[in-house]
Coordinates of C-alpha atoms in Angstrom, one line a residue:
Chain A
X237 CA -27.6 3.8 6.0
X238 CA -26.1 2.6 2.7
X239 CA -25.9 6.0 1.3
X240 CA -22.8 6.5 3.6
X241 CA -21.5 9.8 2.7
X242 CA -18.0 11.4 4.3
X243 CA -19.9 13.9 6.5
X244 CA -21.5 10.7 8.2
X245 CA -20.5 10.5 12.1
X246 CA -18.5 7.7 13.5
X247 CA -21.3 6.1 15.2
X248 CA -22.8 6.0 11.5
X249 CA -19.4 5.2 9.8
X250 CA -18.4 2.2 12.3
X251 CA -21.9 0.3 11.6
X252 CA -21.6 0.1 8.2
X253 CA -17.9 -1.2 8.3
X254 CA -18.3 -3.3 11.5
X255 CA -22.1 -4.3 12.1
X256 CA -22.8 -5.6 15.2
X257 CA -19.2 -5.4 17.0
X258 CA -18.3 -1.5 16.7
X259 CA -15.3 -0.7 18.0
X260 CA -14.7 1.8 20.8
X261 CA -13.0 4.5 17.7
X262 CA -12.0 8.0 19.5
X263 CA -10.9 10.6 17.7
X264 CA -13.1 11.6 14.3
X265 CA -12.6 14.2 11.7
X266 CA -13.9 14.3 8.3
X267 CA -10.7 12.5 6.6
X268 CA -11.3 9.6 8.7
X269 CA -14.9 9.6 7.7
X270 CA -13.8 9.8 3.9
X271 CA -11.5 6.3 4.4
X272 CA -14.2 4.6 6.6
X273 CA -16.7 5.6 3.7
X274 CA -14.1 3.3 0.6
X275 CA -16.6 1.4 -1.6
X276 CA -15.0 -0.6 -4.6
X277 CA -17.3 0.5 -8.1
X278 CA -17.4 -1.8 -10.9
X279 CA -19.3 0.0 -13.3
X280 CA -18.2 3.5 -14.8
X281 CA -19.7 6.4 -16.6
X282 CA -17.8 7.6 -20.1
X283 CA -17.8 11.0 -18.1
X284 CA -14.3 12.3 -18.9
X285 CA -12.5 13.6 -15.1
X286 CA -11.5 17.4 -14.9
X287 CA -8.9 18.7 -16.4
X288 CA -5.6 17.7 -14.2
X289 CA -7.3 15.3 -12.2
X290 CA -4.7 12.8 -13.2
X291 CA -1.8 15.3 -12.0
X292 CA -3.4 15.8 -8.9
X293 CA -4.0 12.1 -7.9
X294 CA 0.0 11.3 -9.1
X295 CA 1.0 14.2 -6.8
X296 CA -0.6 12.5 -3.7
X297 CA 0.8 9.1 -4.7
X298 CA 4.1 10.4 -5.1
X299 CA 3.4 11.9 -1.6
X300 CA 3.3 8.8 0.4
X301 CA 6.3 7.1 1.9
X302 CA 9.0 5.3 -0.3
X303 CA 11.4 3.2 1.3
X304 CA 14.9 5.3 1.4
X305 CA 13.3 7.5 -1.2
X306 CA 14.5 5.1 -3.9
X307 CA 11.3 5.7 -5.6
X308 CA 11.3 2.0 -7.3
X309 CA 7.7 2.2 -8.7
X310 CA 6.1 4.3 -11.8
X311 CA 2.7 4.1 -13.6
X312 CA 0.8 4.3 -17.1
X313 CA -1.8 6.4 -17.5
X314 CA -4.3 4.3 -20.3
X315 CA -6.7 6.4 -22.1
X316 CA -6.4 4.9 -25.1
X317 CA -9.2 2.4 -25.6
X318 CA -7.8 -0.2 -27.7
X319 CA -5.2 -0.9 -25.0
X320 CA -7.4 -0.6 -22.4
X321 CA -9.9 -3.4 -23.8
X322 CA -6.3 -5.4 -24.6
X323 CA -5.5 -4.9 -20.8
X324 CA -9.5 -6.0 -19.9
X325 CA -8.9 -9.2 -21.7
X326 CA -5.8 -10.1 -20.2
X327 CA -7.3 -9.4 -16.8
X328 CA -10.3 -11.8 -16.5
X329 CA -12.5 -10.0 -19.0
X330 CA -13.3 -7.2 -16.5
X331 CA -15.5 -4.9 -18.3
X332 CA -15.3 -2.1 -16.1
X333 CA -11.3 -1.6 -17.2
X334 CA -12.8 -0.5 -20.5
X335 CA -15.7 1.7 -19.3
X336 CA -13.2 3.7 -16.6
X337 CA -12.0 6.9 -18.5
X338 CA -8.7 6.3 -16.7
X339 CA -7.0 3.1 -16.2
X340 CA -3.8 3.5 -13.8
X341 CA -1.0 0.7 -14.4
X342 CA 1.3 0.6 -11.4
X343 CA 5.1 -0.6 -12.0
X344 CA 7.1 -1.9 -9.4
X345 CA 9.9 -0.7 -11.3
X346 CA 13.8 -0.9 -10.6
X347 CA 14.6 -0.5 -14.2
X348 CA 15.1 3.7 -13.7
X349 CA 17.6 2.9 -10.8
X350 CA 19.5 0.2 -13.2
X351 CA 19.8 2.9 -16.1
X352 CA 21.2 5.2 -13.5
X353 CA 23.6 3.0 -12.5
X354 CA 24.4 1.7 -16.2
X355 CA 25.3 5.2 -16.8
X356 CA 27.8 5.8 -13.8
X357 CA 29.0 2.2 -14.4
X358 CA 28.0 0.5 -11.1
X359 CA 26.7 -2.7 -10.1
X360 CA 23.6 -2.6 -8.2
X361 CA 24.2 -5.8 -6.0
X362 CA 21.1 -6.0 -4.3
X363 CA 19.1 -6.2 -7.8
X364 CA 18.3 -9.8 -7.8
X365 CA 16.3 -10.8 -4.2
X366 CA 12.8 -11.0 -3.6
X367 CA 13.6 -7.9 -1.0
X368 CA 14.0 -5.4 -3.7
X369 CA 10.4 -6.8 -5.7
X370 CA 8.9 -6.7 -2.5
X371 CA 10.3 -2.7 -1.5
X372 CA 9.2 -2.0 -4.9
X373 CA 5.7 -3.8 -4.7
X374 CA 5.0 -2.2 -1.3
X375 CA 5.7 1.5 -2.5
X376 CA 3.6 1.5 -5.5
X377 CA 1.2 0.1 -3.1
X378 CA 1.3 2.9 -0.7
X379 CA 1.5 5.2 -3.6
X380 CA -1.4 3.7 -5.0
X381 CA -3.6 3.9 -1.8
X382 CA -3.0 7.8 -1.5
X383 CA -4.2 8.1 -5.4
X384 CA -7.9 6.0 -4.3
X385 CA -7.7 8.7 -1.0
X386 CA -7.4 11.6 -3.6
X387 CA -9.9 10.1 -6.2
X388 CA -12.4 9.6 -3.7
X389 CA -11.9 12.3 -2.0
X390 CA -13.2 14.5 -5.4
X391 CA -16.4 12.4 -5.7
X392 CA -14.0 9.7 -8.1
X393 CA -14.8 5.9 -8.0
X394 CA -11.6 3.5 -8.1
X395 CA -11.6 -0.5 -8.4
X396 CA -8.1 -2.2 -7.8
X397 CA -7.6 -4.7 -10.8
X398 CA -5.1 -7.6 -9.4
X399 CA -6.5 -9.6 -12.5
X400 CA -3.2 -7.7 -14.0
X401 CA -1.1 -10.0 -12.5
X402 CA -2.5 -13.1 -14.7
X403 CA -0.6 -12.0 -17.4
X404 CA 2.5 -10.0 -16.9
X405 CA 4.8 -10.6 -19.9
X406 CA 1.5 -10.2 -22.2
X407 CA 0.4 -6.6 -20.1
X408 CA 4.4 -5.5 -20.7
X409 CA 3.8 -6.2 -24.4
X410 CA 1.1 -3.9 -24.3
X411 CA 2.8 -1.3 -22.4
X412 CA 6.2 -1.2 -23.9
X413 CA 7.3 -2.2 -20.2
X414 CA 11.3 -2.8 -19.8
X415 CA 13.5 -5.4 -18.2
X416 CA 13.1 -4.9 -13.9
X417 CA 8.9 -3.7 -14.4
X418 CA 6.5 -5.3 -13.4
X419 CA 2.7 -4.0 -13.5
X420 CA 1.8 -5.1 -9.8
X421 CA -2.1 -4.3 -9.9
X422 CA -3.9 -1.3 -11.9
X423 CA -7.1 0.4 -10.7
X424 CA -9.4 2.1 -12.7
X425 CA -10.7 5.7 -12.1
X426 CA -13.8 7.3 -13.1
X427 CA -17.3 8.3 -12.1
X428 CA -19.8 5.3 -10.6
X429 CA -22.2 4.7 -13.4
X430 CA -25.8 5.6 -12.1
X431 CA -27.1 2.2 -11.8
X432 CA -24.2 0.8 -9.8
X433 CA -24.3 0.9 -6.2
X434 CA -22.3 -0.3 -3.9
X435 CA -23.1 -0.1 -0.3
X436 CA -19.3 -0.5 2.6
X437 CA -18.8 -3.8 2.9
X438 CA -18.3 -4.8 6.4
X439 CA -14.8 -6.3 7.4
X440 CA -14.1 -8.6 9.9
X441 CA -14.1 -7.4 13.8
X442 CA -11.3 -5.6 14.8
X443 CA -10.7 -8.6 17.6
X444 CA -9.9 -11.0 14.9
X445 CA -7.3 -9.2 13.2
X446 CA -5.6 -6.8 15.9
X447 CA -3.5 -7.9 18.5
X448 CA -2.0 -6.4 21.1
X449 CA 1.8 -7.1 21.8
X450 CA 1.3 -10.7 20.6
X451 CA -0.4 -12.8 18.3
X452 CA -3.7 -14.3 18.7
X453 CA -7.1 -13.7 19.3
X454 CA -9.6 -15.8 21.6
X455 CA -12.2 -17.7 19.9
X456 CA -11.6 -17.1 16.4
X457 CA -13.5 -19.4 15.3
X458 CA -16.8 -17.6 17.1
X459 CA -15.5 -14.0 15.3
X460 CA -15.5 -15.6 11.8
X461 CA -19.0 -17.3 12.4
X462 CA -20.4 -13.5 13.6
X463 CA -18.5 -11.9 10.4
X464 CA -20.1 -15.0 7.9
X465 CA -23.6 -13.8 9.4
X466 CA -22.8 -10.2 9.0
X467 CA -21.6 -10.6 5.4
X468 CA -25.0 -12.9 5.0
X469 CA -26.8 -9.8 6.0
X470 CA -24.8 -7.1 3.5
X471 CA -25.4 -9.8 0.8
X472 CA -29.2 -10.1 1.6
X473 CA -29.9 -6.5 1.9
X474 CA -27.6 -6.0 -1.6
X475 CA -30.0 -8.4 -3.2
X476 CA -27.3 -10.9 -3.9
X477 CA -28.9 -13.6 -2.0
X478 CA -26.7 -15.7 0.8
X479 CA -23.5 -15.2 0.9
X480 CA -21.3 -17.3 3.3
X481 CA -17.5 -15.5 3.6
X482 CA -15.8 -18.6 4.7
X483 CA -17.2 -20.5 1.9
X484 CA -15.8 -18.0 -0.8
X485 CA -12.3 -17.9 0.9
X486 CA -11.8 -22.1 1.2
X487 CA -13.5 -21.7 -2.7
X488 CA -11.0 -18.9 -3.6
X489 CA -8.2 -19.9 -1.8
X490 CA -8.6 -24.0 -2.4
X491 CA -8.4 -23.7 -6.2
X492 CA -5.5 -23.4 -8.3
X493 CA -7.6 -22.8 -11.1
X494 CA -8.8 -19.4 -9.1
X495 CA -5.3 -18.0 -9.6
X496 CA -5.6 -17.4 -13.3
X497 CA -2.2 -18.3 -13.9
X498 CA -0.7 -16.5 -11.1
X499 CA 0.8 -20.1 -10.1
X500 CA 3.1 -19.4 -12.7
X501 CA 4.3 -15.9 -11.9
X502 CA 8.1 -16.8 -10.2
X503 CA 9.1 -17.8 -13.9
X504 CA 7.4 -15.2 -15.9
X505 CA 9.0 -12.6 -13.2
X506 CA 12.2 -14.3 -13.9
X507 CA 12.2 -14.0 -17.1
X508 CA 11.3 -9.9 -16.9
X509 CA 14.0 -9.1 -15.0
X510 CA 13.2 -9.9 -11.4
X511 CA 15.9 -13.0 -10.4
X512 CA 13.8 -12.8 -6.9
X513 CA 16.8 -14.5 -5.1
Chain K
X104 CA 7.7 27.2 3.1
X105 CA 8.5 23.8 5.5
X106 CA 5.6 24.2 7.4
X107 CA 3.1 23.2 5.7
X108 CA 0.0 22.5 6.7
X109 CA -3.0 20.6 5.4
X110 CA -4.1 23.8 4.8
X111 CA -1.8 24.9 2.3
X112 CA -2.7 26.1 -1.2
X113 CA -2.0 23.9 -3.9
X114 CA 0.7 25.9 -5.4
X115 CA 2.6 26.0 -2.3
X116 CA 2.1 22.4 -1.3
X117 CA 3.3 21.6 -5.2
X118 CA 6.0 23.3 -5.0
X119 CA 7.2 21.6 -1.7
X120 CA 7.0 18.4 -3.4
X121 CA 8.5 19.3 -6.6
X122 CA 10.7 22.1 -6.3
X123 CA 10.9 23.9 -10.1
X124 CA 9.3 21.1 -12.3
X125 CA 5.8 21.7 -11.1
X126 CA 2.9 19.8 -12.3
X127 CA -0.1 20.8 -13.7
X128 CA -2.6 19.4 -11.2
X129 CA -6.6 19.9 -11.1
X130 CA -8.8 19.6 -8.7
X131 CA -7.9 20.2 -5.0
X132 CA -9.4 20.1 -1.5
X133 CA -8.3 19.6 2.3
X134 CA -7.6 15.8 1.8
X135 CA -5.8 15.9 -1.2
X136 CA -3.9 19.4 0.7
X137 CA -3.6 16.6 3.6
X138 CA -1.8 13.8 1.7
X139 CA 0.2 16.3 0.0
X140 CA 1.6 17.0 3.5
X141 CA 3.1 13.9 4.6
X142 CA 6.8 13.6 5.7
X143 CA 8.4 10.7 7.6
X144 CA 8.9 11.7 11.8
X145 CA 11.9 9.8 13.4
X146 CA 11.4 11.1 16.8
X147 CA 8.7 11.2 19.3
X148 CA 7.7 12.7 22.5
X149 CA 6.3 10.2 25.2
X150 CA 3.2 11.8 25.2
X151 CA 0.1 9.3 25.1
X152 CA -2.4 8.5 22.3
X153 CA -5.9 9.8 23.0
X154 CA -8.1 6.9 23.9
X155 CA -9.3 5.1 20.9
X156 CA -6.9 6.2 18.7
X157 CA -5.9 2.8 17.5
X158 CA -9.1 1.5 16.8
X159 CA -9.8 5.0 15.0
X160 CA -6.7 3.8 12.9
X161 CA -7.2 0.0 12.0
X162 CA -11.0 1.0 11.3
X163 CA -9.4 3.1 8.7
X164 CA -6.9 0.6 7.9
X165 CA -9.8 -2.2 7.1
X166 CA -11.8 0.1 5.4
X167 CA -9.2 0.2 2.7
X168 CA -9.4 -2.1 -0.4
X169 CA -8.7 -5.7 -0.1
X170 CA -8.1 -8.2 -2.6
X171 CA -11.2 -10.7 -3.3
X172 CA -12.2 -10.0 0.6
X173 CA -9.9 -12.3 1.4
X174 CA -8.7 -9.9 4.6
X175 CA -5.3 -11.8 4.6
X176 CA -3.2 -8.7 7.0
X177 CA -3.2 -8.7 11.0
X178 CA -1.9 -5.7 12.8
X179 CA 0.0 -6.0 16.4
X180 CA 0.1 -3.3 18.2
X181 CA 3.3 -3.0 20.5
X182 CA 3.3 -0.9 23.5
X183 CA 5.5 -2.8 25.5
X184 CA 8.4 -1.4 26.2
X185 CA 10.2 -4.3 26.7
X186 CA 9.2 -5.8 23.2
X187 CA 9.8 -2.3 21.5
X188 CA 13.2 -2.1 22.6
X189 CA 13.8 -6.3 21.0
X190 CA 12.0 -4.9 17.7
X191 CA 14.4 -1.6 17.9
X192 CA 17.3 -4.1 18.4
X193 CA 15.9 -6.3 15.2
X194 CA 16.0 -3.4 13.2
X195 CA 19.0 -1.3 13.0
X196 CA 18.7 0.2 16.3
X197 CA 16.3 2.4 15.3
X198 CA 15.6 4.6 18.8
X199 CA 12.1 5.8 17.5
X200 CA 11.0 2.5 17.3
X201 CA 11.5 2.8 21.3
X202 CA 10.2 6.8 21.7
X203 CA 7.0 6.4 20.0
X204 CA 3.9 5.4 22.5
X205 CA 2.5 3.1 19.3
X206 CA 4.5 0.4 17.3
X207 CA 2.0 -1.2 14.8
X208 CA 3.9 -4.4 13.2
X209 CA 1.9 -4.8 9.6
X210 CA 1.4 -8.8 9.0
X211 CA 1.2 -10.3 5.6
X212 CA -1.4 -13.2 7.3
X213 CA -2.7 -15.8 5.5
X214 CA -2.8 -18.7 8.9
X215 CA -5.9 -17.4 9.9
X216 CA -7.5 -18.5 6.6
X217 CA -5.1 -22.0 7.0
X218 CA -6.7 -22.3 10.3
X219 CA -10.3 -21.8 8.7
X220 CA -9.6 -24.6 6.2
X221 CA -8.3 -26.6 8.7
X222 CA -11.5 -26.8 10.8
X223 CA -13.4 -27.5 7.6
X224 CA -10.9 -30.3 6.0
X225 CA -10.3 -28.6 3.0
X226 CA -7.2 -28.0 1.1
X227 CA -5.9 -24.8 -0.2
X228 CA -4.9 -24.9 -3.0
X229 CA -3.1 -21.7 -3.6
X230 CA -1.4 -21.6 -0.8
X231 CA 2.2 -22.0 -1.3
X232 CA 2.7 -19.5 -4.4
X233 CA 4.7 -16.5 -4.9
X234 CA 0.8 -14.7 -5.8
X235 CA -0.5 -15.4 -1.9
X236 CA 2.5 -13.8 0.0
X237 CA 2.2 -10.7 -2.5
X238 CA -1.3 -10.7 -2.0
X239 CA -0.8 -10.4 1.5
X240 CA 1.9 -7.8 1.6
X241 CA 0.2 -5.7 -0.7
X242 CA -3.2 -5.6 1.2
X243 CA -1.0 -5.1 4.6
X244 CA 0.3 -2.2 2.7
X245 CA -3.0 -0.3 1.5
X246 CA -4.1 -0.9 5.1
X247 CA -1.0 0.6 6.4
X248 CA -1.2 3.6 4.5
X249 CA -5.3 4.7 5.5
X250 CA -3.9 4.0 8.6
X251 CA -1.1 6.5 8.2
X252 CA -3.2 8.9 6.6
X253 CA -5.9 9.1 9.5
X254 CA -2.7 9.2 12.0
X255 CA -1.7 12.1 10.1
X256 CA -5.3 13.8 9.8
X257 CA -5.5 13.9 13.9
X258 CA -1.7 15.7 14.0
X259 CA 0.1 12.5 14.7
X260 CA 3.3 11.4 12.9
X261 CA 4.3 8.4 11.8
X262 CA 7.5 6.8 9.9
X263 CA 7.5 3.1 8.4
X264 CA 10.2 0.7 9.4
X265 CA 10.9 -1.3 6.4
X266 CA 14.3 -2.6 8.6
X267 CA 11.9 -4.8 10.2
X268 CA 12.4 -7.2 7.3
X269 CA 16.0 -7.6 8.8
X270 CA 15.1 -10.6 10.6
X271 CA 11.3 -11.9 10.1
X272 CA 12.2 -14.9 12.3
X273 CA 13.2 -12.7 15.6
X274 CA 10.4 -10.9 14.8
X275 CA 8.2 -13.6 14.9
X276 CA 9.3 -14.8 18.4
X277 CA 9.1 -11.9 20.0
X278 CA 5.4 -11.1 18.4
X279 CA 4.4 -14.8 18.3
X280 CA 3.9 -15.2 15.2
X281 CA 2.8 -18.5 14.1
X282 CA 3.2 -19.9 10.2
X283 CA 2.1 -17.9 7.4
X284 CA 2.4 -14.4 8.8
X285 CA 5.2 -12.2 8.2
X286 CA 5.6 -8.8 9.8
X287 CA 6.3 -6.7 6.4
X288 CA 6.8 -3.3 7.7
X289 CA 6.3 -1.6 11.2
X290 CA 4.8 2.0 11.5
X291 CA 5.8 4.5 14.6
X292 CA 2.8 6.7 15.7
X293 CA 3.0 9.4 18.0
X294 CA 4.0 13.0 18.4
X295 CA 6.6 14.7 16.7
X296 CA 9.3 15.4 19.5
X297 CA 9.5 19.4 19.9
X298 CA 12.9 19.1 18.5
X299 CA 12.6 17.3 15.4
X300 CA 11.7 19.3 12.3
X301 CA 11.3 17.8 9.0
X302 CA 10.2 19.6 5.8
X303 CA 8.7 17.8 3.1
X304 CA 10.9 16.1 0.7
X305 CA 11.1 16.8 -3.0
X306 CA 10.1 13.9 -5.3
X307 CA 11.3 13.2 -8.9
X308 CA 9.7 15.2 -11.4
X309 CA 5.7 13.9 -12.7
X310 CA 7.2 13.7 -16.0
X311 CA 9.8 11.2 -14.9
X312 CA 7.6 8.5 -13.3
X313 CA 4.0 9.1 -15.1
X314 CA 3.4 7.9 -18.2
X315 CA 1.0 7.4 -21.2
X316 CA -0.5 4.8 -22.7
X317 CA 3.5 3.0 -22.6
X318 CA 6.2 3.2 -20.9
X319 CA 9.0 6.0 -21.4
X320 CA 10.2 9.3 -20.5
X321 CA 12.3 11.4 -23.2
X322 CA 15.6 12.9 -21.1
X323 CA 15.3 10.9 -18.1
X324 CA 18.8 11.5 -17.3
X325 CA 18.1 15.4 -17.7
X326 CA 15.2 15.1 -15.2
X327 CA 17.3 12.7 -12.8
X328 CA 19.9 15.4 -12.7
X329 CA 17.2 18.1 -12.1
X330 CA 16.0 16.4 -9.2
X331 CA 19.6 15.7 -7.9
X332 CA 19.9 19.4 -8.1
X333 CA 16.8 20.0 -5.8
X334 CA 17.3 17.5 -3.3
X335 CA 20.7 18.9 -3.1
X336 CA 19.1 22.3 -2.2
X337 CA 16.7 20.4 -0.1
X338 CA 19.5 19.0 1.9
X339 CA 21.4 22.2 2.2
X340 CA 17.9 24.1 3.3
X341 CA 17.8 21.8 5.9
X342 CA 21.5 21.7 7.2
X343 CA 22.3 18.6 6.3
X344 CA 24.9 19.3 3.5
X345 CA 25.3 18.3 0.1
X346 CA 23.0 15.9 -0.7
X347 CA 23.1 13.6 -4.3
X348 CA 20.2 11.8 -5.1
X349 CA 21.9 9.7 -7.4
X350 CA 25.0 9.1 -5.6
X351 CA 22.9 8.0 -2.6
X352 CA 20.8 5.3 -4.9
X353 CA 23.6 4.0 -6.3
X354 CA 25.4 3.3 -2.4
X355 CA 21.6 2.0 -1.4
X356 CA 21.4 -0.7 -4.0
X357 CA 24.9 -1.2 -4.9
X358 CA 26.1 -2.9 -2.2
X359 CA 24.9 -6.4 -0.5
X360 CA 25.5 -5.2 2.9
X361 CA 22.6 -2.6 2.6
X362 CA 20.1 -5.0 2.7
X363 CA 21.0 -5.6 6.5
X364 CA 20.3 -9.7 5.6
X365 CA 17.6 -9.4 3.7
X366 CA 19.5 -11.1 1.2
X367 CA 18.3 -14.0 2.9
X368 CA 14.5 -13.6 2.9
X369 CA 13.6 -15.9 0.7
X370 CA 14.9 -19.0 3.2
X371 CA 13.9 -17.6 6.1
X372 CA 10.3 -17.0 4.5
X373 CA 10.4 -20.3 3.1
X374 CA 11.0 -21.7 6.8
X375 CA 8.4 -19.5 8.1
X376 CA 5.2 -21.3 6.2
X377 CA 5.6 -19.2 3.1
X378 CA 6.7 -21.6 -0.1
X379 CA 6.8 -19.0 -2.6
X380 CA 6.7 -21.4 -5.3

């Protein structure tokens, strides 16, 4: 069952992601069973991608929505492997940022709309809230999502990097990113080295997270134990011994030290361009 | 050329979403041909959602990357057509927010890991930084977008309602919300009404938003006024006049009273159980 492919039927599809409490899914096609079949790789062959495979996975990013179509978001292509292993160290040492053969940056980025309006002589009023970070972090999200979609979609493997936000001002450096950027997460792109597997990881039941007209589910608390013993079985059969969810959330979430610096982000925004107001 | 369909070839379905600059993209297949296809629906027919349909969507939704497994998003789904027309009301009137059969209201969520702390007596440590809320909205928003991708896979359309942000507060008591959620965007599903046509939208030139190894494009302003030019024929194709991309960014983010009193998110955030220290 862990070799979930996207031919794989629902019934199939809905185990791996759910366990024991599938929900009652309808409709079914083959692009559904290539989302339901996401796996995060953290290990990457040097295998160098097609020719235009990075066109083709910008062209579907540029594809999803953007709010008003004010297209407040970019990204960096990094090939080059001394600022990729620069990038690895500023983000927690990850190791598979310099395996990947292509490591995506993604800007939320407002600084193309301020040149634009530096040239016609405007103000752009609305520059300085958290609003306009947050539209701008949200699209290069949604662009971002379609690029995995597209990368897996051709046999790719991706891994979202949110590391990259322990160090903003020092990842701009690298970059040569301007005033009103910000590199919001990057996600590396390549083929799954051999040895690395990865089987779905099951998510909590859809009854715990999706309501219906109002907030709230009954007995939460009984959904999160079933999910802890569900995750204790993925983490058994993975060979990573026990592995207790709610644990690693209070563990992750409890710590400051877990942020990685992240604490700090309001003034290290501030001082790229981003008043968040 | 406007209808295309997930069939398309890639050179069509290029050229549809860049007009003359057209990239030099690889590899290609139905999904990719899929995402390619996408353009924003703002009217709906009554017409039902096969049975399932949601679950077939948030299973898609969850299956999408998350940061750490930390699973910090909740989806409402609002049928009610009493609560639809509130959450039209919230947010600019918007009558498709009333057509469509499904409203899903996105939630950056982190109370249901408070409320796992809670029971166990520990503190969290992270809580109340800028990092957790973005966190939270970013996950919401790769969920969001698998689930608009599956909607779009089974012939549905969709449109995100960013103008939910208007008033997070109202939102909350209509939906219930309790501390530490925020509805961060809402998503119509349903049927294209008969009537409504929309033909996918031109985006700026590859060579204006992707870059390599740093940041910079060389004649931005040239390929800004490129894609002003076919947006503008975009525009006229679809009967809707001159249209300037520019001049239309500019009026977007140069005035205060776009952002509808989002201005005033951070307060009303910071009342709402989010510190974003």
């Amino acid at each position: 069952m862990d070799n979930l492919t996207p031919t794989s039927t629902a019934a199939e599809a809905l185990a791996l992601r759910y366990g024991a409490e599938i929900p009652a899914a309808g409709p079914w096609n083959e692009h559904i069973a290539l989302l339901l079949s996401h796996r995060s790789i953290r290990g990457y062959s040097p295998t160098a991608l097609p020719n235009g495979t990075l066109e083709t996975l910008v062209a579907a990013a540029q594809s999803a929505a953007t709010s008003s179509n004010l297209q407040t978001w970019s990204v960096i292509a990094v090939t080059d492997p001394a600022k990729k292993a620069e990038l690895a160290r500023l983000s927690n040492n990850q190791k598979h940022i310099e395996q990947c053969p292509l490591f995506l940056v993604w800007l939320a980025d407002v600084s193309r709309n301020q040149r634009m309006a530096d040239a016609a002589g405007v103000t752009l009023e609305t520059m300085p809230f958290l609003e306009t970070f947050l539209v701008a972090a949200i699209d290069a999200a949604l662009a971002g999502q379609n690029a995995v979609v597209a990368a897996e979609s051709l046999g790719l493997s991706t891994v979202y990097i949110g590391a990259l936000r322990n160090n903003p001002a020092e990842v701009g450096a690298v970059l040569g990113l301007p005033p009103g950027t910000m590199g919001v997460f990057g996600l590396c792109v390549g083929y799954a080295a051999p040895e690395v597997t990865n089987a779905v990881k099951p998510r909590l039941p859809q009854s715990a997270i999706l309501f219906h007209d109002s907030y709230g589910a009954s007995d939460e608390a009984g959904k999160i134990a079933a999910y802890d013993a569900e995750m204790g079985a993925y983490s058994r059969r993975a060979g990573m011994g026990d592995e207790n969810w709610s644990g690693r959330v209070l563990l992750r979430m409890g710590r400051l030290a877990a942020l990685s610096g992240r604490d700090k982000m309001v003034a290290v925004l501030r001082a790229m361009g981003w008043p968040l107001k």
